[in-house]
PDB file of C-alpha atoms and ligand atoms in Angstrom:
ATOM      1  CA  UNK A   1      95.239  93.452  93.226  1.00  0.00           C
ATOM      2  CA  UNK A   2      91.746  90.953  93.056  1.00  0.00           C
ATOM      3  CA  UNK A   3      88.867  93.238  92.116  1.00  0.00           C
ATOM      4  CA  UNK A   4      86.402  93.615  94.880  1.00  0.00           C
ATOM      5  CA  UNK A   5      83.047  92.012  93.450  1.00  0.00           C
ATOM      6  CA  UNK A   6      81.567  90.749  96.664  1.00  0.00           C
ATOM      7  CA  UNK A   7      78.550  92.814  96.597  1.00  0.00           C
ATOM      8  CA  UNK A   8      77.677  92.447  92.728  1.00  0.00           C
ATOM      9  CA  UNK A   9      76.035  89.063  93.116  1.00  0.00           C
ATOM     10  CA  UNK A  10      75.259  88.837  96.804  1.00  0.00           C
ATOM     11  CA  UNK A  11      71.721  88.521  97.261  1.00  0.00           C
ATOM     12  CA  UNK A  12      71.746  87.696 101.087  1.00  0.00           C
ATOM     13  CA  UNK A  13      71.848  90.285 103.712  1.00  0.00           C
ATOM     14  CA  UNK A  14      74.447  89.020 106.282  1.00  0.00           C
ATOM     15  CA  UNK A  15      76.219  91.720 108.286  1.00  0.00           C
ATOM     16  CA  UNK A  16      79.734  92.672 107.162  1.00  0.00           C
ATOM     17  CA  UNK A  17      82.603  90.289 108.179  1.00  0.00           C
ATOM     18  CA  UNK A  18      86.349  90.396 107.927  1.00  0.00           C
ATOM     19  CA  UNK A  19      86.436  87.233 106.506  1.00  0.00           C
ATOM     20  CA  UNK A  20      88.748  85.422 103.809  1.00  0.00           C
ATOM     21  CA  UNK A  21      86.657  86.619 101.067  1.00  0.00           C
ATOM     22  CA  UNK A  22      87.149  90.219 102.054  1.00  0.00           C
ATOM     23  CA  UNK A  23      90.632  89.694 102.821  1.00  0.00           C
ATOM     24  CA  UNK A  24      91.448  88.586  99.414  1.00  0.00           C
ATOM     25  CA  UNK A  25      89.979  91.828  97.946  1.00  0.00           C
ATOM     26  CA  UNK A  26      90.987  94.023 100.575  1.00  0.00           C
ATOM     27  CA  UNK A  27      93.611  96.391  99.168  1.00  0.00           C
ATOM     28  CA  UNK A  28      91.271  96.951  96.158  1.00  0.00           C
ATOM     29  CA  UNK A  29      88.169  97.373  98.466  1.00  0.00           C
ATOM     30  CA  UNK A  30      89.902  99.989 100.581  1.00  0.00           C
ATOM     31  CA  UNK A  31      91.524 101.778  97.473  1.00  0.00           C
ATOM     32  CA  UNK A  32      88.072 102.186  95.805  1.00  0.00           C
ATOM     33  CA  UNK A  33      85.863 102.791  99.005  1.00  0.00           C
ATOM     34  CA  UNK A  34      87.907 105.096 101.203  1.00  0.00           C
ATOM     35  CA  UNK A  35      88.792 108.636  99.861  1.00  0.00           C
ATOM     36  CA  UNK A  36      91.941 109.715 100.872  1.00  0.00           C
ATOM     37  CA  UNK A  37      93.136 106.034 101.902  1.00  0.00           C
ATOM     38  CA  UNK A  38      96.085 106.553  99.807  1.00  0.00           C
ATOM     39  CA  UNK A  39      97.159 110.110 101.077  1.00  0.00           C
ATOM     40  CA  UNK A  40      96.792 108.340 104.650  1.00  0.00           C
ATOM     41  CA  UNK A  41      99.085 105.571 104.372  1.00  0.00           C
ATOM     42  CA  UNK A  42     101.777 107.931 102.855  1.00  0.00           C
ATOM     43  CA  UNK A  43     101.576 110.262 105.755  1.00  0.00           C
ATOM     44  CA  UNK A  44     101.793 107.637 108.199  1.00  0.00           C
ATOM     45  CA  UNK A  45     105.314 107.060 106.658  1.00  0.00           C
ATOM     46  CA  UNK A  46     106.327 110.747 106.940  1.00  0.00           C
ATOM     47  CA  UNK A  47     104.817 110.683 110.605  1.00  0.00           C
ATOM     48  CA  UNK A  48     106.759 107.646 111.557  1.00  0.00           C
ATOM     49  CA  UNK A  49     110.061 109.570 110.336  1.00  0.00           C
ATOM     50  CA  UNK A  50     109.366 112.447 112.705  1.00  0.00           C
ATOM     51  CA  UNK A  51     107.837 111.208 115.657  1.00  0.00           C
ATOM     52  CA  UNK A  52     109.261 107.547 116.106  1.00  0.00           C
ATOM     53  CA  UNK A  53     112.192 107.734 118.666  1.00  0.00           C
ATOM     54  CA  UNK A  54     115.269 105.139 118.845  1.00  0.00           C
ATOM     55  CA  UNK A  55     114.346 102.129 121.388  1.00  0.00           C
ATOM     56  CA  UNK A  56     110.430 102.285 121.303  1.00  0.00           C
ATOM     57  CA  UNK A  57     107.656 100.597 120.188  1.00  0.00           C
ATOM     58  CA  UNK A  58     105.144 101.565 117.288  1.00  0.00           C
ATOM     59  CA  UNK A  59     101.430  99.862 117.394  1.00  0.00           C
ATOM     60  CA  UNK A  60      99.354  99.321 114.181  1.00  0.00           C
ATOM     61  CA  UNK A  61      95.918  98.355 115.665  1.00  0.00           C
ATOM     62  CA  UNK A  62      93.398  96.695 113.336  1.00  0.00           C
ATOM     63  CA  UNK A  63      96.370  96.139 110.856  1.00  0.00           C
ATOM     64  CA  UNK A  64      94.548  94.220 108.285  1.00  0.00           C
ATOM     65  CA  UNK A  65      97.110  93.349 105.593  1.00  0.00           C
ATOM     66  CA  UNK A  66      99.871  95.581 106.959  1.00  0.00           C
ATOM     67  CA  UNK A  67      99.521  98.570 104.764  1.00  0.00           C
ATOM     68  CA  UNK A  68     100.005 101.293 107.801  1.00  0.00           C
ATOM     69  CA  UNK A  69     102.874  98.831 109.301  1.00  0.00           C
ATOM     70  CA  UNK A  70     104.981  98.944 106.284  1.00  0.00           C
ATOM     71  CA  UNK A  71     104.399 102.596 105.707  1.00  0.00           C
ATOM     72  CA  UNK A  72     105.761 103.135 109.305  1.00  0.00           C
ATOM     73  CA  UNK A  73     108.680 100.559 108.682  1.00  0.00           C
ATOM     74  CA  UNK A  74     109.649 102.683 105.614  1.00  0.00           C
ATOM     75  CA  UNK A  75     109.507 105.991 107.617  1.00  0.00           C
ATOM     76  CA  UNK A  76     111.133 104.933 110.688  1.00  0.00           C
ATOM     77  CA  UNK A  77     114.739 106.648 110.698  1.00  0.00           C
ATOM     78  CA  UNK A  78     116.146 105.295 114.078  1.00  0.00           C
ATOM     79  CA  UNK A  79     117.567 102.158 115.597  1.00  0.00           C
ATOM     80  CA  UNK A  80     116.194  99.565 117.951  1.00  0.00           C
ATOM     81  CA  UNK A  81     112.500  99.956 117.149  1.00  0.00           C
ATOM     82  CA  UNK A  82     109.851  97.407 117.061  1.00  0.00           C
ATOM     83  CA  UNK A  83     106.582  97.298 115.434  1.00  0.00           C
ATOM     84  CA  UNK A  84     103.580  95.138 117.050  1.00  0.00           C
ATOM     85  CA  UNK A  85     100.708  94.843 114.324  1.00  0.00           C
ATOM     86  CA  UNK A  86      97.333  93.433 115.722  1.00  0.00           C
ATOM     87  CA  UNK A  87      94.142  92.182 114.228  1.00  0.00           C
ATOM     88  CA  UNK A  88      91.313  89.980 115.354  1.00  0.00           C
ATOM     89  CA  UNK A  89      90.236  88.401 112.062  1.00  0.00           C
ATOM     90  CA  UNK A  90      92.425  85.188 111.401  1.00  0.00           C
ATOM     91  CA  UNK A  91      91.933  85.696 107.519  1.00  0.00           C
ATOM     92  CA  UNK A  92      93.751  89.166 107.739  1.00  0.00           C
ATOM     93  CA  UNK A  93      96.677  88.291 110.134  1.00  0.00           C
ATOM     94  CA  UNK A  94      97.498  84.977 107.843  1.00  0.00           C
ATOM     95  CA  UNK A  95      97.843  87.074 104.847  1.00  0.00           C
ATOM     96  CA  UNK A  96      99.586  90.130 106.636  1.00  0.00           C
ATOM     97  CA  UNK A  97     102.214  87.714 107.980  1.00  0.00           C
ATOM     98  CA  UNK A  98     102.733  86.789 104.395  1.00  0.00           C
ATOM     99  CA  UNK A  99     102.976  90.476 103.341  1.00  0.00           C
ATOM    100  CA  UNK A 100     105.450  91.339 106.061  1.00  0.00           C
ATOM    101  CA  UNK A 101     107.737  88.115 105.467  1.00  0.00           C
ATOM    102  CA  UNK A 102     107.802  89.046 101.834  1.00  0.00           C
ATOM    103  CA  UNK A 103     108.900  92.558 102.760  1.00  0.00           C
ATOM    104  CA  UNK A 104     111.616  91.074 105.183  1.00  0.00           C
ATOM    105  CA  UNK A 105     112.868  88.584 102.366  1.00  0.00           C
ATOM    106  CA  UNK A 106     113.013  91.648  99.777  1.00  0.00           C
ATOM    107  CA  UNK A 107     114.265  94.692 101.949  1.00  0.00           C
ATOM    108  CA  UNK A 108     115.789  93.003 105.048  1.00  0.00           C
ATOM    109  CA  UNK A 109     114.446  96.204 106.778  1.00  0.00           C
ATOM    110  CA  UNK A 110     116.137  97.088 110.412  1.00  0.00           C
ATOM    111  CA  UNK A 111     112.687  97.262 112.400  1.00  0.00           C
ATOM    112  CA  UNK A 112     111.188  94.057 112.922  1.00  0.00           C
ATOM    113  CA  UNK A 113     107.437  93.573 112.816  1.00  0.00           C
ATOM    114  CA  UNK A 114     105.457  91.182 115.131  1.00  0.00           C
ATOM    115  CA  UNK A 115     101.929  90.280 113.700  1.00  0.00           C
ATOM    116  CA  UNK A 116      99.471  89.467 116.478  1.00  0.00           C
ATOM    117  CA  UNK A 117      96.079  87.631 116.240  1.00  0.00           C
ATOM    118  CA  UNK A 118      93.930  89.153 119.068  1.00  0.00           C
ATOM    119  CA  UNK A 119      91.604  91.811 120.250  1.00  0.00           C
ATOM    120  CA  UNK A 120      93.007  95.196 120.740  1.00  0.00           C
ATOM    121  CA  UNK A 121      90.978  95.851 123.771  1.00  0.00           C
ATOM    122  CA  UNK A 122      93.262  93.392 125.540  1.00  0.00           C
ATOM    123  CA  UNK A 123      96.656  94.616 124.252  1.00  0.00           C
ATOM    124  CA  UNK A 124      98.763  96.140 126.614  1.00  0.00           C
ATOM    125  CA  UNK A 125     100.552  99.145 125.435  1.00  0.00           C
ATOM    126  CA  UNK A 126     103.997 100.611 126.635  1.00  0.00           C
ATOM    127  CA  UNK A 127     106.966 102.766 125.388  1.00  0.00           C
ATOM    128  CA  UNK A 128     105.214 103.535 122.273  1.00  0.00           C
ATOM    129  CA  UNK A 129     106.529 106.432 120.112  1.00  0.00           C
ATOM    130  CA  UNK A 130     103.768 105.897 117.713  1.00  0.00           C
ATOM    131  CA  UNK A 131     100.237 104.263 117.565  1.00  0.00           C
ATOM    132  CA  UNK A 132      98.188 103.848 114.555  1.00  0.00           C
ATOM    133  CA  UNK A 133      94.104 103.202 114.669  1.00  0.00           C
ATOM    134  CA  UNK A 134      93.510 103.551 110.901  1.00  0.00           C
ATOM    135  CA  UNK A 135      89.769 102.927 110.429  1.00  0.00           C
ATOM    136  CA  UNK A 136      89.484 100.237 113.134  1.00  0.00           C
ATOM    137  CA  UNK A 137      88.129 102.467 116.302  1.00  0.00           C
ATOM    138  CA  UNK A 138      84.719 102.419 114.153  1.00  0.00           C
ATOM    139  CA  UNK A 139      84.245  98.859 114.431  1.00  0.00           C
ATOM    140  CA  UNK A 140      84.534  98.675 118.109  1.00  0.00           C
ATOM    141  CA  UNK A 141      81.299  98.826 120.287  1.00  0.00           C
ATOM    142  CA  UNK A 142      80.769 102.447 121.459  1.00  0.00           C
ATOM    143  CA  UNK A 143      80.967 101.684 125.182  1.00  0.00           C
ATOM    144  CA  UNK A 144      84.496 100.224 124.619  1.00  0.00           C
ATOM    145  CA  UNK A 145      86.226 103.242 123.213  1.00  0.00           C
ATOM    146  CA  UNK A 146      87.061 105.514 125.791  1.00  0.00           C
ATOM    147  CA  UNK A 147      89.004 102.751 127.895  1.00  0.00           C
ATOM    148  CA  UNK A 148      90.858 102.006 124.740  1.00  0.00           C
ATOM    149  CA  UNK A 149      91.867 105.294 124.107  1.00  0.00           C
ATOM    150  CA  UNK A 150      92.926 105.863 127.654  1.00  0.00           C
ATOM    151  CA  UNK A 151      95.135 102.827 127.526  1.00  0.00           C
ATOM    152  CA  UNK A 152      96.731 103.847 123.999  1.00  0.00           C
ATOM    153  CA  UNK A 153      97.497 107.255 125.600  1.00  0.00           C
ATOM    154  CA  UNK A 154      98.939 105.632 129.024  1.00  0.00           C
ATOM    155  CA  UNK A 155     101.187 103.466 126.764  1.00  0.00           C
ATOM    156  CA  UNK A 156     102.737 106.408 124.646  1.00  0.00           C
ATOM    157  CA  UNK A 157     105.876 108.426 125.896  1.00  0.00           C
ATOM    158  CA  UNK A 158     105.427 111.917 126.113  1.00  0.00           C
ATOM    159  CA  UNK A 159     105.262 113.617 122.601  1.00  0.00           C
ATOM    160  CA  UNK A 160     104.324 110.462 121.105  1.00  0.00           C
ATOM    161  CA  UNK A 161     101.700 110.298 118.479  1.00  0.00           C
ATOM    162  CA  UNK A 162      98.425 108.573 117.687  1.00  0.00           C
ATOM    163  CA  UNK A 163      97.086 108.728 113.987  1.00  0.00           C
ATOM    164  CA  UNK A 164      93.385 108.138 113.964  1.00  0.00           C
ATOM    165  CA  UNK A 165      91.470 107.922 110.816  1.00  0.00           C
ATOM    166  CA  UNK A 166      87.596 107.334 110.781  1.00  0.00           C
ATOM    167  CA  UNK A 167      84.638 107.640 108.874  1.00  0.00           C
ATOM    168  CA  UNK A 168      82.334 110.324 110.502  1.00  0.00           C
ATOM    169  CA  UNK A 169      78.949 111.770 110.909  1.00  0.00           C
ATOM    170  CA  UNK A 170      78.197 115.238 110.531  1.00  0.00           C
ATOM    171  CA  UNK A 171      76.087 116.952 113.049  1.00  0.00           C
ATOM    172  CA  UNK A 172      73.935 118.720 110.422  1.00  0.00           C
ATOM    173  CA  UNK A 173      71.602 116.367 108.664  1.00  0.00           C
ATOM    174  CA  UNK A 174      71.803 118.279 105.324  1.00  0.00           C
ATOM    175  CA  UNK A 175      75.631 118.500 105.323  1.00  0.00           C
ATOM    176  CA  UNK A 176      75.684 114.661 106.379  1.00  0.00           C
ATOM    177  CA  UNK A 177      73.281 113.605 103.283  1.00  0.00           C
ATOM    178  CA  UNK A 178      75.424 115.719 100.833  1.00  0.00           C
ATOM    179  CA  UNK A 179      78.728 114.011 102.271  1.00  0.00           C
ATOM    180  CA  UNK A 180      77.040 110.729 101.952  1.00  0.00           C
ATOM    181  CA  UNK A 181      76.157 111.525  98.380  1.00  0.00           C
ATOM    182  CA  UNK A 182      79.281 112.507  97.242  1.00  0.00           C
ATOM    183  CA  UNK A 183      81.160 109.587  98.857  1.00  0.00           C
ATOM    184  CA  UNK A 184      78.693 107.293  96.734  1.00  0.00           C
ATOM    185  CA  UNK A 185      79.309 109.317  93.591  1.00  0.00           C
ATOM    186  CA  UNK A 186      83.251 108.545  94.392  1.00  0.00           C
ATOM    187  CA  UNK A 187      82.260 104.740  94.455  1.00  0.00           C
ATOM    188  CA  UNK A 188      80.507 105.028  91.314  1.00  0.00           C
ATOM    189  CA  UNK A 189      83.441 106.535  89.662  1.00  0.00           C
ATOM    190  CA  UNK A 190      85.597 103.661  91.317  1.00  0.00           C
ATOM    191  CA  UNK A 191      83.214 101.280  89.286  1.00  0.00           C
ATOM    192  CA  UNK A 192      80.910 100.078  92.019  1.00  0.00           C
ATOM    193  CA  UNK A 193      77.177  99.937  90.760  1.00  0.00           C
ATOM    194  CA  UNK A 194      74.395 101.484  92.858  1.00  0.00           C
ATOM    195  CA  UNK A 195      73.386  98.226  93.943  1.00  0.00           C
ATOM    196  CA  UNK A 196      76.748  97.152  95.312  1.00  0.00           C
ATOM    197  CA  UNK A 197      76.839 100.428  97.179  1.00  0.00           C
ATOM    198  CA  UNK A 198      73.540 100.062  98.536  1.00  0.00           C
ATOM    199  CA  UNK A 199      74.211  96.301  99.497  1.00  0.00           C
ATOM    200  CA  UNK A 200      77.627  97.316 101.235  1.00  0.00           C
ATOM    201  CA  UNK A 201      75.935 100.227 103.139  1.00  0.00           C
ATOM    202  CA  UNK A 202      73.269  97.827 104.455  1.00  0.00           C
ATOM    203  CA  UNK A 203      75.926  95.171 105.407  1.00  0.00           C
ATOM    204  CA  UNK A 204      77.716  97.714 107.413  1.00  0.00           C
ATOM    205  CA  UNK A 205      74.961  99.010 109.170  1.00  0.00           C
ATOM    206  CA  UNK A 206      75.303  98.202 113.087  1.00  0.00           C
ATOM    207  CA  UNK A 207      78.900  97.123 112.148  1.00  0.00           C
ATOM    208  CA  UNK A 208      80.751 100.397 111.602  1.00  0.00           C
ATOM    209  CA  UNK A 209      79.654 103.149 113.922  1.00  0.00           C
ATOM    210  CA  UNK A 210      80.848 106.331 113.096  1.00  0.00           C
ATOM    211  CA  UNK A 211      80.808 109.428 115.367  1.00  0.00           C
ATOM    212  CA  UNK A 212      81.151 113.231 114.861  1.00  0.00           C
ATOM    213  CA  UNK A 213      84.538 114.627 114.618  1.00  0.00           C
ATOM    214  CA  UNK A 214      83.690 116.509 117.970  1.00  0.00           C
ATOM    215  CA  UNK A 215      83.180 113.537 119.808  1.00  0.00           C
ATOM    216  CA  UNK A 216      86.624 111.947 118.606  1.00  0.00           C
ATOM    217  CA  UNK A 217      88.353 115.192 119.780  1.00  0.00           C
ATOM    218  CA  UNK A 218      86.691 115.352 123.071  1.00  0.00           C
ATOM    219  CA  UNK A 219      87.373 111.557 123.688  1.00  0.00           C
ATOM    220  CA  UNK A 220      91.047 112.401 122.856  1.00  0.00           C
ATOM    221  CA  UNK A 221      91.293 115.197 125.219  1.00  0.00           C
ATOM    222  CA  UNK A 222      89.580 112.824 127.769  1.00  0.00           C
ATOM    223  CA  UNK A 223      92.066 110.015 127.329  1.00  0.00           C
ATOM    224  CA  UNK A 224      95.017 112.592 128.198  1.00  0.00           C
ATOM    225  CA  UNK A 225      96.302 113.590 124.647  1.00  0.00           C
ATOM    226  CA  UNK A 226      97.221 117.340 124.885  1.00  0.00           C
ATOM    227  CA  UNK A 227      96.815 118.288 121.260  1.00  0.00           C
ATOM    228  CA  UNK A 228      94.958 117.189 118.325  1.00  0.00           C
ATOM    229  CA  UNK A 229      94.310 118.080 114.981  1.00  0.00           C
ATOM    230  CA  UNK A 230      92.534 117.202 111.632  1.00  0.00           C
ATOM    231  CA  UNK A 231      95.043 116.771 108.910  1.00  0.00           C
ATOM    232  CA  UNK A 232      92.840 115.430 106.243  1.00  0.00           C
ATOM    233  CA  UNK A 233      89.185 115.531 105.690  1.00  0.00           C
ATOM    234  CA  UNK A 234      87.701 113.917 102.284  1.00  0.00           C
ATOM    235  CA  UNK A 235      83.853 113.953 102.546  1.00  0.00           C
ATOM    236  CA  UNK A 236      82.878 111.930 105.459  1.00  0.00           C
ATOM    237  CA  UNK A 237      86.692 110.459 105.937  1.00  0.00           C
ATOM    238  CA  UNK A 238      88.640 111.983 108.523  1.00  0.00           C
ATOM    239  CA  UNK A 239      92.133 111.657 109.678  1.00  0.00           C
ATOM    240  CA  UNK A 240      93.355 113.188 113.110  1.00  0.00           C
ATOM    241  CA  UNK A 241      96.829 113.263 114.678  1.00  0.00           C
ATOM    242  CA  UNK A 242      96.730 113.534 118.501  1.00  0.00           C
ATOM    243  CA  UNK A 243     100.030 114.154 120.803  1.00  0.00           C
ATOM    244  CA  UNK A 244     100.109 112.698 124.211  1.00  0.00           C
TER     245      UNK A 244
HETATM  246  C1  GEK B   1      94.788  99.543 106.959  1.00  0.00           C
HETATM  247  N1  GEK B   1      94.318  99.839 109.633  1.00  0.00           N
HETATM  248  O1  GEK B   1      94.947  99.228 105.852  1.00  0.00           O
HETATM  249  N2  GEK B   1      90.543  93.876 117.665  1.00  0.00           N
HETATM  250  C2  GEK B   1      91.384  93.853 116.471  1.00  0.00           C
HETATM  251  N3  GEK B   1      91.169  94.121 115.189  1.00  0.00           N
HETATM  252  C3  GEK B   1      90.122  94.594 115.018  1.00  0.00           C
HETATM  253  C4  GEK B   1      89.174  94.734 115.911  1.00  0.00           C
HETATM  254  C5  GEK B   1      89.295  94.440 117.498  1.00  0.00           C
HETATM  255  N4  GEK B   1      88.627  94.435 118.279  1.00  0.00           N
HETATM  256  N5  GEK B   1      87.810  95.039 115.350  1.00  0.00           N
HETATM  257  C6  GEK B   1      88.158  95.320 113.886  1.00  0.00           C
HETATM  258  N6  GEK B   1      89.497  94.654 113.770  1.00  0.00           N
HETATM  259  C7  GEK B   1      94.039  99.150 108.016  1.00  0.00           C
HETATM  260  C8  GEK B   1      92.589  99.212 107.906  1.00  0.00           C
HETATM  261  S1  GEK B   1      90.156  97.854 108.491  1.00  0.00           S
HETATM  262  C9  GEK B   1      89.160  99.303 107.903  1.00  0.00           C
HETATM  263  C10 GEK B   1      91.622  98.616 109.074  1.00  0.00           C
HETATM  264  C11 GEK B   1      88.035  98.973 107.051  1.00  0.00           C
HETATM  265  C12 GEK B   1      89.933  95.016 112.549  1.00  0.00           C
HETATM  266  C13 GEK B   1      89.246  94.303 111.521  1.00  0.00           C
HETATM  267  O2  GEK B   1      89.326  93.009 111.637  1.00  0.00           O
HETATM  268  C14 GEK B   1      89.991  95.002 110.237  1.00  0.00           C
HETATM  269  O3  GEK B   1      90.950  94.020 109.487  1.00  0.00           O
HETATM  270  C15 GEK B   1      90.440  96.271 110.787  1.00  0.00           C
HETATM  271  O4  GEK B   1      90.226  96.200 112.020  1.00  0.00           O
HETATM  272  C16 GEK B   1      89.563  97.457 110.146  1.00  0.00           C
HETATM  273  O5  GEK B   1      95.504 100.715 107.434  1.00  0.00           O
HETATM  274  O6  GEK B   1      87.783  98.028 106.805  1.00  0.00           O
HETATM  275  O7  GEK B   1      87.152  99.818 106.662  1.00  0.00           O
END
């Protein structure tokens, strides 16, 4: 795994982009930056084993290098399924295709994966039993989030599952400050310097727009999901399951 050193030297203050430099170090970046990321990927496998139905599709939206896709593929216990993985960053898609091809070669898994380059806002969802938005919705303009969620819900079969993970913001300013501090302390323990942490924070400003847990849950309800639950929370990182 290549170590993420992007903000060690970077003097420029350009906004964060999912480019080749980021794609190269991405597994290390997520592992050291998102508390609970590994637990989330593991749960995606367990949920796939429970929720994916024979003859249906699964979607991994903002798939990056395909970590959630691989977890779903390993978890699926029924025949005739297909996973559609999409990302709009060419550097991510290129590497993701290599990762999936290597998995195909080594394990010859039963479930095919199609890796598409494109915007998830343009994707048409159908006959889905499981959809994953693992830390992706937060990068979409606020105005587009409701429509995407409605179309994801409409494309799920009854009883189908959405897993939504997001960085969130707390309603209470004091609690929010504490959670941000704890997250930064976590990053310090994972060998990011204070300068790297503050540079990355500035680069993500206006790129990653977090919402409250309540806002996410009410959007899910508006979109047509019948039940939602927060199954994981680690500082200001949350993972929610929603059933259509
Ligand atoms: C994982 N899910 O490892 N259309 C398609 N892709 C998009 C869009 C869009 N409109 N906006 C952003 N992306 C992954 C991690 S990373 C999370 C997801 C993070 C893509 C973007 O290119 C990037 O690859 C991904 O969403 C977000 O489980 O970096 O914090």
